[in-house]
Amino acid sequence: MTAAGPDPDVPAIRIERLHKSFGTLEVLRGIDFQVDAGEVVCVIGPSGSGKSTLLRCVNLLEVPTAGRVLIEGVDITDPECDADAVRTQIGMVFQHFNLFPHLDVLGNLTIAQRRVLKRPKDEAGTVAAEVLARVGLTDKIKEYPARLSGGQQQRVAIARALAMHPDMMLFDEATSALDPELVGEVLDVMRRLASEGMTMMVVTHEMEFARRVADRIVFMDEGVVVEEGPPARVLDDPREERTRTFLSAVAQH
């Protein structure tokens, strides 16, 4: 990372021989994985396959048991690394919105800017207005979370992450807690981000979104990467039996 921004020749995310265990349960079993700058990678797979754990290891919300995670060439698993500084380059959007209920939208969008990035109040407010416009919620800046729909709350959560001006965005099943009629508005925002060139790693069960937006799809099962490739090949002509079985089950729902 430099003042001029990330080096496009260095992978945004590089994961090497990653293992993660919870007690005797080995959730990730030797993952090697890369996301290039400007690339959109969708991670799919059955429940319990390790997708969300992998995503959470990328910014050390879960500390790997073994292996390395490099963000723009910086090994954040190195004990000497200032992981908090590196994390400022990574925006994360969770399944549940995690907005502060006692703060209005403006407060939710400015608190981290002011406390973490030390932006002055006026500058933080300007950035908040800009990112709210990007997610189509300019008119909600004074509303409190309880007065917003689930889809609006998730769009505010995306705006909050964007307000930190990250180099990349991680999405962990960002639509799975939403009512079906609200999913589209969140996916539309994610599509726009992808079209703007944002580096994105997306854990999703939305196969049509993955088909339309991803540069690459990664299929995980039982803690390993089973198959990866362009969306059309993985979804329409999977090489692995486990991938075929999963996609067949998804198609029946």
XYZ file of N, CA and C in Angstrom:
759
model
N 0.837 -1.188 0.000
C 0.000 0.000 0.000
C 0.876 1.244 0.000
N 0.517 2.186 -0.846
C 1.255 3.436 -0.921
C 0.271 4.581 -0.925
N 0.817 5.793 -0.839
C -0.048 6.970 -0.869
C -0.813 7.045 -2.183
N -0.235 6.463 -3.235
C -0.876 6.487 -4.548
C -1.939 5.407 -4.688
N -2.063 4.552 -3.675
C -3.052 3.485 -3.750
C -2.380 2.138 -3.910
N -3.190 1.079 -4.001
C -2.635 -0.267 -4.083
C -1.915 -0.494 -5.406
N -0.908 -1.370 -5.375
C -0.171 -1.753 -6.569
C -1.006 -2.783 -7.332
N -1.423 -2.482 -8.573
C -2.283 -3.425 -9.297
C -1.608 -4.754 -9.610
N -0.269 -4.799 -9.514
C 0.448 -6.044 -9.803
C 0.565 -6.952 -8.583
N 0.173 -6.439 -7.418
C 0.213 -7.233 -6.186
C -1.207 -7.694 -5.877
N -1.422 -8.981 -5.608
C -2.784 -9.443 -5.293
C -3.387 -8.654 -4.135
N -4.661 -8.307 -4.258
C -5.336 -7.630 -3.153
C -5.366 -8.535 -1.924
N -5.686 -9.808 -2.163
C -5.763 -10.801 -1.086
C -5.017 -12.041 -1.547
N -4.109 -12.513 -0.713
C -3.436 -13.776 -1.003
C -3.446 -14.630 0.258
N -3.971 -15.827 0.144
C -4.087 -16.745 1.269
C -3.242 -17.972 0.964
N -2.387 -18.330 1.902
C -1.441 -19.425 1.677
C -1.570 -20.477 2.776
N -1.903 -21.706 2.374
C -1.921 -22.877 3.271
C -2.699 -22.593 4.559
N -3.853 -22.000 4.411
C -4.614 -21.534 5.567
C -5.384 -22.668 6.230
N -5.199 -22.780 7.519
C -5.952 -23.721 8.347
C -6.633 -22.942 9.465
N -7.840 -23.394 9.827
C -8.528 -22.826 10.981
C -9.298 -23.927 11.680
N -9.013 -24.096 12.960
C -9.715 -25.083 13.776
C -10.405 -24.395 14.945
N -11.557 -24.924 15.310
C -12.244 -24.532 16.538
C -12.250 -25.778 17.418
N -11.329 -25.817 18.378
C -11.167 -27.024 19.167
C -10.703 -28.165 18.269
N -11.438 -29.262 18.270
C -11.061 -30.411 17.436
C -11.669 -30.343 16.039
N -12.500 -29.333 15.795
C -13.159 -29.203 14.494
C -12.287 -28.376 13.547
N -11.791 -29.015 12.490
C -10.978 -28.305 11.501
C -11.912 -27.782 10.404
N -12.087 -26.467 10.387
C -13.051 -25.842 9.476
C -12.407 -25.506 8.136
N -11.157 -25.041 8.156
C -10.409 -24.762 6.928
C -9.201 -25.680 6.896
N -9.005 -26.355 5.762
C -8.004 -27.416 5.710
C -7.008 -27.186 4.575
N -6.240 -26.099 4.699
C -5.175 -25.853 3.734
C -5.641 -25.101 2.503
N -6.150 -23.889 2.712
C -6.689 -23.085 1.623
C -5.584 -22.258 0.971
N -5.498 -22.328 -0.344
C -4.682 -21.409 -1.139
C -5.634 -20.646 -2.047
N -5.524 -19.318 -2.012
C -6.598 -18.503 -2.573
C -6.044 -17.130 -2.903
N -6.539 -16.519 -3.971
C -6.050 -15.197 -4.351
C -7.179 -14.392 -4.983
N -7.206 -13.104 -4.661
C -8.098 -12.152 -5.318
C -7.232 -11.018 -5.837
N -7.263 -10.781 -7.140
C -6.457 -9.708 -7.722
C -7.153 -8.365 -7.561
N -6.395 -7.295 -7.650
C -6.957 -5.948 -7.566
C -7.992 -5.748 -8.668
N -9.172 -5.275 -8.292
C -10.237 -5.037 -9.251
C -11.060 -6.253 -9.607
N -10.733 -7.399 -9.019
C -11.438 -8.643 -9.335
C -12.617 -8.840 -8.385
N -13.686 -9.446 -8.903
C -14.833 -9.834 -8.082
C -14.860 -11.358 -8.023
N -14.678 -11.904 -6.831
C -14.683 -13.353 -6.637
C -15.854 -13.721 -5.738
N -16.723 -14.583 -6.223
C -17.839 -15.073 -5.417
C -17.506 -16.474 -4.902
N -17.694 -16.665 -3.604
C -17.431 -17.951 -2.961
C -18.765 -18.604 -2.653
N -18.975 -19.797 -3.192
C -20.225 -20.518 -2.994
C -19.926 -21.876 -2.365
N -20.966 -22.504 -1.852
C -20.795 -23.823 -1.257
C -21.854 -24.069 -0.208
N -21.991 -25.329 0.225
C -23.023 -25.670 1.206
C -22.742 -25.038 2.562
N -23.788 -24.979 3.369
C -23.642 -24.496 4.739
C -22.625 -25.352 5.472
N -21.733 -24.699 6.225
C -20.726 -25.429 6.978
C -19.474 -25.759 6.197
N -19.358 -25.250 4.976
C -18.186 -25.579 4.149
C -16.958 -24.744 4.492
N -17.140 -23.690 5.303
C -16.002 -22.854 5.703
C -15.934 -21.512 5.005
N -16.944 -21.171 4.202
C -16.921 -19.931 3.423
C -16.794 -18.697 4.307
N -17.680 -18.576 5.282
C -17.671 -17.386 6.135
C -16.421 -17.342 7.010
N -15.968 -18.504 7.468
C -14.733 -18.543 8.265
C -13.556 -18.051 7.427
N -13.492 -18.484 6.171
C -12.439 -18.003 5.278
C -12.495 -16.487 5.151
N -13.680 -15.951 4.933
C -13.821 -14.504 4.775
C -13.389 -13.780 6.045
N -13.761 -14.315 7.192
C -13.429 -13.663 8.461
C -11.937 -13.757 8.777
N -11.271 -14.764 8.220
C -9.819 -14.845 8.400
C -9.085 -13.780 7.590
N -9.713 -13.300 6.514
C -9.049 -12.329 5.647
C -8.711 -11.055 6.415
N -9.600 -10.628 7.323
C -9.269 -9.428 8.102
C -9.100 -9.727 9.593
N -8.771 -10.991 9.874
C -8.419 -11.439 11.232
C -9.559 -11.305 12.235
N -10.802 -11.283 11.767
C -11.899 -11.456 12.717
C -11.825 -12.855 13.312
N -11.295 -13.780 12.534
C -10.886 -15.094 13.047
C -9.387 -15.231 12.794
N -8.647 -15.615 13.813
C -7.200 -15.758 13.670
C -6.893 -17.162 13.150
N -6.207 -17.272 12.018
C -5.911 -18.597 11.472
C -5.104 -19.454 12.439
N -5.336 -20.754 12.385
C -4.545 -21.698 13.179
C -3.161 -21.875 12.566
N -3.099 -21.827 11.244
C -1.826 -21.934 10.522
C -2.013 -21.293 9.156
N -0.886 -20.922 8.534
C -0.934 -20.314 7.215
C -0.802 -18.802 7.288
N -0.872 -18.175 6.119
C -0.661 -16.730 6.033
C -1.780 -16.057 5.242
N -2.065 -14.806 5.613
C -2.983 -13.946 4.856
C -2.237 -12.659 4.527
N -2.104 -12.376 3.242
C -1.433 -11.156 2.803
C -2.464 -10.228 2.162
N -2.502 -8.996 2.651
C -3.366 -7.964 2.104
C -2.488 -6.953 1.382
N -2.622 -6.888 0.059
C -1.796 -5.992 -0.752
C -0.313 -6.176 -0.434
N 0.076 -7.449 -0.269
C 1.473 -7.799 -0.045
C 1.925 -7.768 1.397
N 1.062 -7.320 2.308
C 1.417 -7.216 3.728
C 0.861 -8.422 4.471
N 1.711 -9.142 5.173
C 1.307 -10.335 5.918
C 0.664 -9.911 7.235
N -0.682 -9.918 7.261
C -1.348 -9.457 8.478
C -1.346 -10.517 9.567
N -0.914 -11.742 9.229
C -0.797 -12.779 10.250
C 0.566 -12.746 10.938
N 1.460 -11.880 10.476
C 2.757 -11.684 11.123
C 2.540 -10.943 12.443
N 3.009 -11.484 13.564
C 2.806 -10.814 14.858
C 3.340 -9.384 14.884
N 4.296 -9.083 14.029
C 4.872 -7.733 13.997
C 4.006 -6.750 13.202
N 3.027 -7.262 12.476
C 2.210 -6.411 11.602
C 1.192 -5.614 12.413
N 0.994 -4.352 12.030
C -0.071 -3.537 12.608
C -1.364 -3.869 11.867
N -2.023 -4.927 12.312
C -3.197 -5.426 11.592
C -4.311 -4.390 11.541
N -4.449 -3.588 12.586
C -5.506 -2.573 12.593
C -5.306 -1.567 11.466
N -4.051 -1.210 11.193
C -3.778 -0.267 10.100
C -4.146 -0.889 8.759
N -3.824 -2.167 8.582
C -4.145 -2.838 7.321
C -5.659 -2.969 7.171
N -6.348 -3.209 8.283
C -7.799 -3.397 8.231
C -8.526 -2.166 7.699
N -7.929 -0.994 7.825
C -8.597 0.201 7.313
C -8.758 0.138 5.793
N -7.998 -0.743 5.137
C -8.124 -0.895 3.680
C -9.234 -1.875 3.296
N -9.856 -2.524 4.302
C -10.803 -3.609 4.035
C -12.175 -3.218 4.578
N -13.141 -3.075 3.686
C -14.518 -2.861 4.122
C -15.211 -4.200 4.257
N -16.046 -4.345 5.291
C -16.742 -5.625 5.483
C -18.217 -5.393 5.733
N -19.042 -6.176 5.063
C -20.489 -6.112 5.235
C -20.961 -7.495 5.655
N -21.675 -7.539 6.773
C -22.072 -8.808 7.377
C -23.503 -9.174 6.985
N -23.883 -10.387 7.346
C -25.252 -10.846 7.132
C -26.231 -9.969 7.907
N -25.881 -9.641 9.139
C -26.709 -8.759 9.959
C -26.053 -7.383 9.987
N -26.866 -6.361 10.015
C -26.408 -5.025 9.639
C -25.478 -4.385 10.667
N -25.682 -4.724 11.954
C -24.797 -4.227 13.014
C -24.705 -2.702 13.050
N -25.806 -2.032 12.739
C -25.825 -0.573 12.875
C -26.043 -0.210 14.341
N -25.554 0.954 14.720
C -25.778 1.442 16.085
C -27.199 1.996 16.169
N -28.082 1.365 16.973
C -29.485 1.794 16.981
C -29.689 3.194 17.565
N -28.757 3.640 18.429
C -28.925 4.941 19.077
C -28.392 6.088 18.236
N -27.787 5.781 17.080
C -27.269 6.824 16.197
C -28.099 6.868 14.919
N -28.309 8.078 14.391
C -28.967 8.174 13.093
C -27.994 7.738 12.003
N -28.457 7.738 10.761
C -27.624 7.254 9.660
C -26.330 8.056 9.560
N -26.429 9.370 9.696
C -25.228 10.196 9.639
C -24.239 9.777 10.725
N -24.737 9.555 11.940
C -23.862 9.138 13.030
C -23.217 7.796 12.779
N -23.999 6.866 12.223
C -23.447 5.549 11.902
C -22.336 5.644 10.862
N -22.473 6.587 9.928
C -21.502 6.703 8.845
C -20.273 7.531 9.209
N -20.363 8.301 10.282
C -19.228 9.177 10.610
C -18.418 8.713 11.820
N -18.961 7.833 12.651
C -18.278 7.516 13.913
C -16.906 6.875 13.674
N -16.816 5.921 12.768
C -15.519 5.282 12.511
C -14.585 6.222 11.752
N -15.148 7.009 10.845
C -14.308 7.988 10.136
C -13.596 8.900 11.131
N -14.331 9.358 12.129
C -13.763 10.331 13.071
C -12.836 9.663 14.089
N -13.228 8.455 14.553
C -12.433 7.813 15.605
C -11.221 7.067 15.057
N -11.381 6.429 13.894
C -10.305 5.606 13.348
C -9.426 6.402 12.395
N -10.062 7.116 11.471
C -9.301 7.871 10.475
C -9.000 9.300 10.915
N -9.625 9.722 12.038
C -9.404 11.071 12.591
C -9.827 12.171 11.627
N -10.850 11.892 10.824
C -11.349 12.927 9.931
C -12.119 13.972 10.736
N -11.970 15.239 10.378
C -12.782 16.278 11.029
C -14.268 16.045 10.781
N -15.101 16.588 11.668
C -16.539 16.353 11.603
C -17.124 16.741 10.247
N -16.748 17.925 9.741
C -17.313 18.391 8.465
C -16.915 17.474 7.315
N -15.644 17.055 7.285
C -15.178 16.173 6.214
C -15.888 14.831 6.281
N -16.036 14.300 7.505
C -16.718 13.016 7.672
C -18.163 13.108 7.195
N -18.813 14.233 7.470
C -20.186 14.428 7.027
C -20.294 14.504 5.514
N -19.318 15.152 4.889
C -19.302 15.245 3.425
C -19.140 13.867 2.804
N -18.203 13.070 3.349
C -17.992 11.704 2.850
C -19.261 10.876 3.043
N -19.905 11.021 4.203
C -21.136 10.268 4.472
C -22.198 10.583 3.428
N -22.358 11.856 3.092
C -23.353 12.243 2.091
C -23.013 11.644 0.726
N -21.730 11.623 0.394
C -21.300 11.085 -0.901
C -21.610 9.592 -1.011
N -21.285 8.844 0.045
C -21.498 7.387 -0.049
C -22.981 7.038 0.069
N -23.747 7.835 0.793
C -25.194 7.591 0.827
C -25.801 7.787 -0.556
N -25.299 8.757 -1.298
C -25.777 8.959 -2.667
C -25.457 7.733 -3.527
N -24.305 7.123 -3.287
C -23.908 5.949 -4.080
C -24.833 4.768 -3.844
N -25.422 4.683 -2.652
C -26.324 3.558 -2.366
C -27.792 3.977 -2.444
N -28.048 5.211 -2.916
C -29.415 5.650 -3.164
C -30.226 5.979 -1.930
N -29.557 6.496 -0.880
C -30.274 6.769 0.370
C -30.015 8.181 0.898
N -29.808 9.124 0.009
C -29.522 10.501 0.429
C -30.591 11.035 1.373
N -31.844 10.669 1.129
C -32.950 11.233 1.920
C -33.087 10.595 3.296
N -32.241 9.606 3.623
C -32.371 8.901 4.911
C -31.290 9.311 5.907
N -30.561 10.369 5.637
C -29.376 10.682 6.434
C -29.714 10.978 7.897
N -30.918 11.434 8.174
C -31.304 11.764 9.559
C -32.176 10.693 10.208
N -32.441 9.620 9.481
C -33.283 8.562 10.037
C -32.485 7.659 10.980
N -33.204 7.005 11.886
C -32.589 6.006 12.765
C -32.842 4.611 12.179
N -31.943 3.665 12.472
C -32.066 2.328 11.868
C -33.439 1.692 12.018
N -34.086 1.883 13.164
C -35.379 1.239 13.406
C -36.452 1.698 12.423
N -36.231 2.831 11.792
C -37.219 3.374 10.843
C -36.898 2.985 9.399
N -35.886 2.159 9.207
C -35.490 1.737 7.865
C -35.870 0.280 7.634
N -36.136 -0.063 6.391
C -36.354 -1.470 6.044
C -35.026 -2.222 6.150
N -35.112 -3.553 6.127
C -33.888 -4.348 6.174
C -32.961 -4.045 5.013
N -33.536 -3.896 3.826
C -32.705 -3.578 2.668
C -32.030 -2.235 2.793
N -32.764 -1.243 3.319
C -32.162 0.076 3.537
C -31.063 0.010 4.592
N -31.298 -0.760 5.655
C -30.267 -0.893 6.688
C -28.999 -1.524 6.113
N -29.169 -2.537 5.247
C -27.987 -3.174 4.667
C -27.270 -2.212 3.715
N -28.016 -1.387 3.004
C -27.375 -0.393 2.134
C -26.628 0.652 2.959
N -27.170 1.017 4.119
C -26.437 1.917 5.029
C -25.157 1.238 5.506
N -25.237 -0.069 5.802
C -24.038 -0.791 6.242
C -22.972 -0.795 5.141
N -23.394 -0.937 3.883
C -22.450 -0.866 2.773
C -21.852 0.535 2.691
N -22.703 1.551 2.821
C -22.211 2.932 2.783
C -21.221 3.195 3.910
N -21.508 2.651 5.085
C -20.593 2.834 6.225
C -19.212 2.264 5.902
N -19.186 1.088 5.271
C -17.896 0.511 4.886
C -17.212 1.363 3.823
N -17.979 1.847 2.849
C -17.402 2.663 1.779
C -16.865 4.001 2.294
N -17.436 4.491 3.374
C -17.019 5.782 3.917
C -15.566 5.769 4.384
N -15.035 4.585 4.636
C -13.641 4.475 5.062
C -12.685 4.456 3.867
N -13.259 4.552 2.660
C -12.486 4.518 1.402
C -11.562 3.294 1.339
N -12.146 2.100 1.488
C -11.325 0.882 1.471
C -10.853 0.552 0.058
N -9.795 -0.239 -0.016
C -9.313 -0.733 -1.308
C -10.099 -1.957 -1.762
N -10.767 -2.622 -0.830
C -11.501 -3.846 -1.165
C -12.688 -3.995 -0.224
N -13.674 -4.789 -0.668
C -14.867 -5.029 0.132
C -15.096 -6.530 0.277
N -15.443 -6.943 1.487
C -15.813 -8.324 1.780
C -17.297 -8.349 2.131
N -18.035 -9.267 1.513
C -19.468 -9.402 1.777
C -19.739 -10.818 2.261
N -20.294 -10.935 3.475
C -20.584 -12.246 4.048
C -22.091 -12.478 4.035
N -22.597 -13.136 2.989
C -24.029 -13.439 2.868
C -24.870 -12.187 3.132
N -24.547 -11.104 2.402
C -25.120 -9.794 2.709
C -26.624 -9.725 2.499
N -27.213 -10.693 1.787
C -28.649 -10.631 1.531
C -29.440 -11.730 2.236
N -28.777 -12.621 2.948
C -29.484 -13.813 3.444
C -30.428 -13.514 4.600
N -30.279 -12.372 5.274
C -31.190 -12.033 6.367
C -32.362 -11.176 5.898
N -32.422 -10.900 4.596
C -33.435 -9.991 4.073
C -34.656 -10.740 3.561
N -35.802 -10.069 3.653
C -36.991 -10.593 2.986
C -36.724 -10.618 1.482
N -37.281 -11.597 0.769
C -36.961 -11.754 -0.656
C -37.161 -10.493 -1.489
N -38.194 -9.695 -1.164
C -38.451 -8.518 -1.992
C -37.433 -7.400 -1.772
N -36.592 -7.529 -0.752
C -35.591 -6.497 -0.457
C -34.201 -6.879 -0.957
N -34.039 -8.111 -1.413
C -32.717 -8.587 -1.829
C -32.192 -7.797 -3.026
N -33.080 -7.523 -3.976
C -32.655 -6.899 -5.225
C -31.979 -5.556 -5.039
N -32.482 -4.734 -4.112
C -31.914 -3.398 -3.951
C -30.482 -3.465 -3.426
N -30.186 -4.461 -2.602
C -28.819 -4.617 -2.092
C -27.910 -5.165 -3.190
N -28.396 -6.155 -3.926
C -27.592 -6.707 -5.025
C -27.311 -5.647 -6.087
N -28.262 -4.739 -6.323
C -28.033 -3.657 -7.292
C -26.855 -2.787 -6.869
N -26.782 -2.467 -5.576
C -25.655 -1.668 -5.073
C -24.344 -2.429 -5.261
N -24.358 -3.726 -4.964
C -23.140 -4.525 -5.116
C -22.724 -4.614 -6.587
N -23.703 -4.712 -7.479
C -23.378 -4.725 -8.914
C -22.711 -3.420 -9.337
N -23.243 -2.305 -8.833
C -22.658 -1.004 -9.194
C -21.225 -0.906 -8.702
N -20.972 -1.369 -7.483
C -19.607 -1.350 -6.955
C -18.675 -2.161 -7.840
N -19.148 -3.343 -8.248
C -18.328 -4.190 -9.116
C -18.032 -3.488 -10.436
N -19.050 -2.807 -10.997
C -18.860 -2.133 -12.280
C -17.907 -0.951 -12.163
N -17.778 -0.412 -10.952
C -16.847 0.702 -10.706
C -15.419 0.228 -10.481
N -15.218 -1.104 -10.457
C -13.865 -1.638 -10.314
C -13.448 -1.962 -8.897
N -14.403 -1.985 -7.958
C -14.067 -2.322 -6.575
C -13.649 -3.791 -6.478
N -12.533 -4.046 -5.807
C -12.128 -5.418 -5.496
C -13.122 -5.993 -4.494
N -13.703 -7.159 -4.802
C -14.748 -7.711 -3.951
C -14.583 -9.212 -3.779
N -14.702 -9.661 -2.542
C -14.788 -11.084 -2.216
C -16.151 -11.284 -1.575
N -16.990 -12.091 -2.213
C -18.400 -12.171 -1.854
C -18.775 -13.612 -1.546
N -19.121 -13.891 -0.297
C -19.728 -15.174 0.064
C -21.223 -15.033 -0.178
N -21.770 -15.859 -1.052
C -23.169 -15.667 -1.437
C -23.839 -16.983 -1.784
N -25.162 -16.985 -1.640
C -25.964 -18.104 -2.143
C -26.805 -17.641 -3.332
N -26.566 -16.411 -3.795
C -27.308 -15.860 -4.938
C -26.576 -16.233 -6.229
N -26.982 -17.359 -6.816
C -26.238 -17.883 -7.966
C -26.340 -16.977 -9.194
N -27.489 -16.363 -9.388
C -27.642 -15.505 -10.567
C -26.773 -14.258 -10.432
N -26.681 -13.722 -9.218
C -25.775 -12.596 -8.972
C -24.337 -13.015 -9.264
N -23.942 -14.184 -8.767
C -22.575 -14.658 -9.005
C -22.317 -14.814 -10.504
N -23.286 -15.321 -11.217
C -23.127 -15.508 -12.656
C -22.905 -14.167 -13.367
N -23.668 -13.150 -12.971
C -23.649 -11.877 -13.689
C -22.494 -10.966 -13.280
N -22.038 -11.093 -12.054
C -21.110 -10.092 -11.520
C -19.691 -10.621 -11.325
N -19.551 -11.900 -10.984
C -18.224 -12.429 -10.625
C -17.314 -12.529 -11.845
N -16.044 -12.255 -11.621
C -15.009 -12.613 -12.593
C -14.650 -14.091 -12.441
N -14.793 -14.579 -11.198
C -14.413 -15.961 -10.897
C -15.311 -16.464 -9.775
N -15.690 -17.733 -9.868
C -16.450 -18.368 -8.800
C -15.587 -19.451 -8.174
N -15.599 -19.487 -6.844
C -14.877 -20.502 -6.084
C -15.904 -21.343 -5.336
N -15.857 -22.657 -5.535
C -16.754 -23.562 -4.823
C -15.977 -24.245 -3.705
N -16.476 -24.089 -2.482
C -15.861 -24.713 -1.307
C -16.760 -25.795 -0.738
N -16.123 -26.820 -0.185
C -16.859 -27.851 0.535
C -15.898 -28.503 1.530
N -16.386 -28.719 2.738
C -15.618 -29.389 3.791
C -14.237 -28.768 3.995
N -14.204 -27.432 3.953
C -12.984 -26.719 4.329
C -11.907 -26.643 3.281
N -12.217 -27.021 2.041
C -11.227 -26.924 0.966
C -11.880 -26.283 -0.260
N -11.034 -25.720 -1.136
C -11.498 -25.236 -2.432
C -11.580 -26.444 -3.363
N -12.785 -26.760 -3.804
C -13.005 -27.927 -4.655
C -12.803 -27.568 -6.122
N -13.264 -26.366 -6.496
C -13.250 -26.000 -7.903
C -13.343 -24.485 -8.010
N -12.697 -23.922 -9.034
C -12.841 -22.491 -9.291
C -12.663 -22.238 -10.778
N -13.234 -21.123 -11.231
C -13.124 -20.784 -12.640
C -14.129 -19.719 -13.016
N -14.244 -19.390 -14.303
C -15.225 -18.403 -14.764
C -16.639 -18.870 -14.432
N -17.549 -17.932 -14.171
C -18.898 -18.312 -13.754
C -19.584 -19.297 -14.694
N -19.523 -19.062 -15.997
C -20.237 -19.938 -16.933
C -19.724 -21.373 -16.844
N -18.423 -21.533 -16.692
C -17.901 -22.897 -16.638
C -18.263 -23.588 -15.331
N -18.060 -22.900 -14.208
C -18.332 -23.530 -12.908
C -19.823 -23.833 -12.754
N -20.683 -22.910 -13.171
C -22.118 -23.089 -12.947
C -22.774 -23.977 -13.993
N -22.276 -23.926 -15.229
C -22.935 -24.674 -16.304
C -22.233 -25.982 -16.669
N -20.935 -26.054 -16.390
C -20.173 -27.244 -16.770
C -19.142 -27.587 -15.694
N -19.608 -27.812 -14.451
C -18.652 -28.081 -13.366
C -17.893 -29.377 -13.610
N -16.625 -29.366 -13.214
C -15.781 -30.537 -13.444
C -15.861 -31.548 -12.308
N -16.213 -31.060 -11.109
C -16.173 -31.926 -9.928
C -17.573 -32.397 -9.549
N -17.659 -33.655 -9.122
C -18.949 -34.236 -8.745
C -19.580 -33.486 -7.577
N -18.749 -33.045 -6.616
C -19.287 -32.320 -5.466
C -19.927 -31.008 -5.897
N -19.320 -30.341 -6.884
C -19.900 -29.097 -7.392
C -21.232 -29.380 -8.062
N -21.288 -30.436 -8.881
C -22.535 -30.784 -9.580
C -23.648 -31.095 -8.586
N -23.309 -31.847 -7.540
C -24.311 -32.214 -6.534
C -24.863 -30.970 -5.845
N -23.973 -30.039 -5.479
C -24.400 -28.804 -4.809
C -25.304 -27.977 -5.712
N -24.897 -27.763 -6.956
C -25.671 -26.924 -7.869
C -27.018 -27.559 -8.186
N -27.043 -28.877 -8.251
C -28.314 -29.564 -8.478
C -29.265 -29.346 -7.307
N -28.728 -29.400 -6.092
C -29.556 -29.179 -4.906
C -30.070 -27.749 -4.859
N -29.209 -26.787 -5.216
C -29.608 -25.382 -5.229
C -30.730 -25.150 -6.244
N -30.599 -25.759 -7.401
C -31.572 -25.562 -8.479
C -32.962 -26.073 -8.098
N -33.015 -27.032 -7.164
C -34.300 -27.612 -6.778
C -35.061 -26.768 -5.765
N -34.374 -25.749 -5.202
C -35.043 -24.906 -4.193
C -35.739 -23.735 -4.856
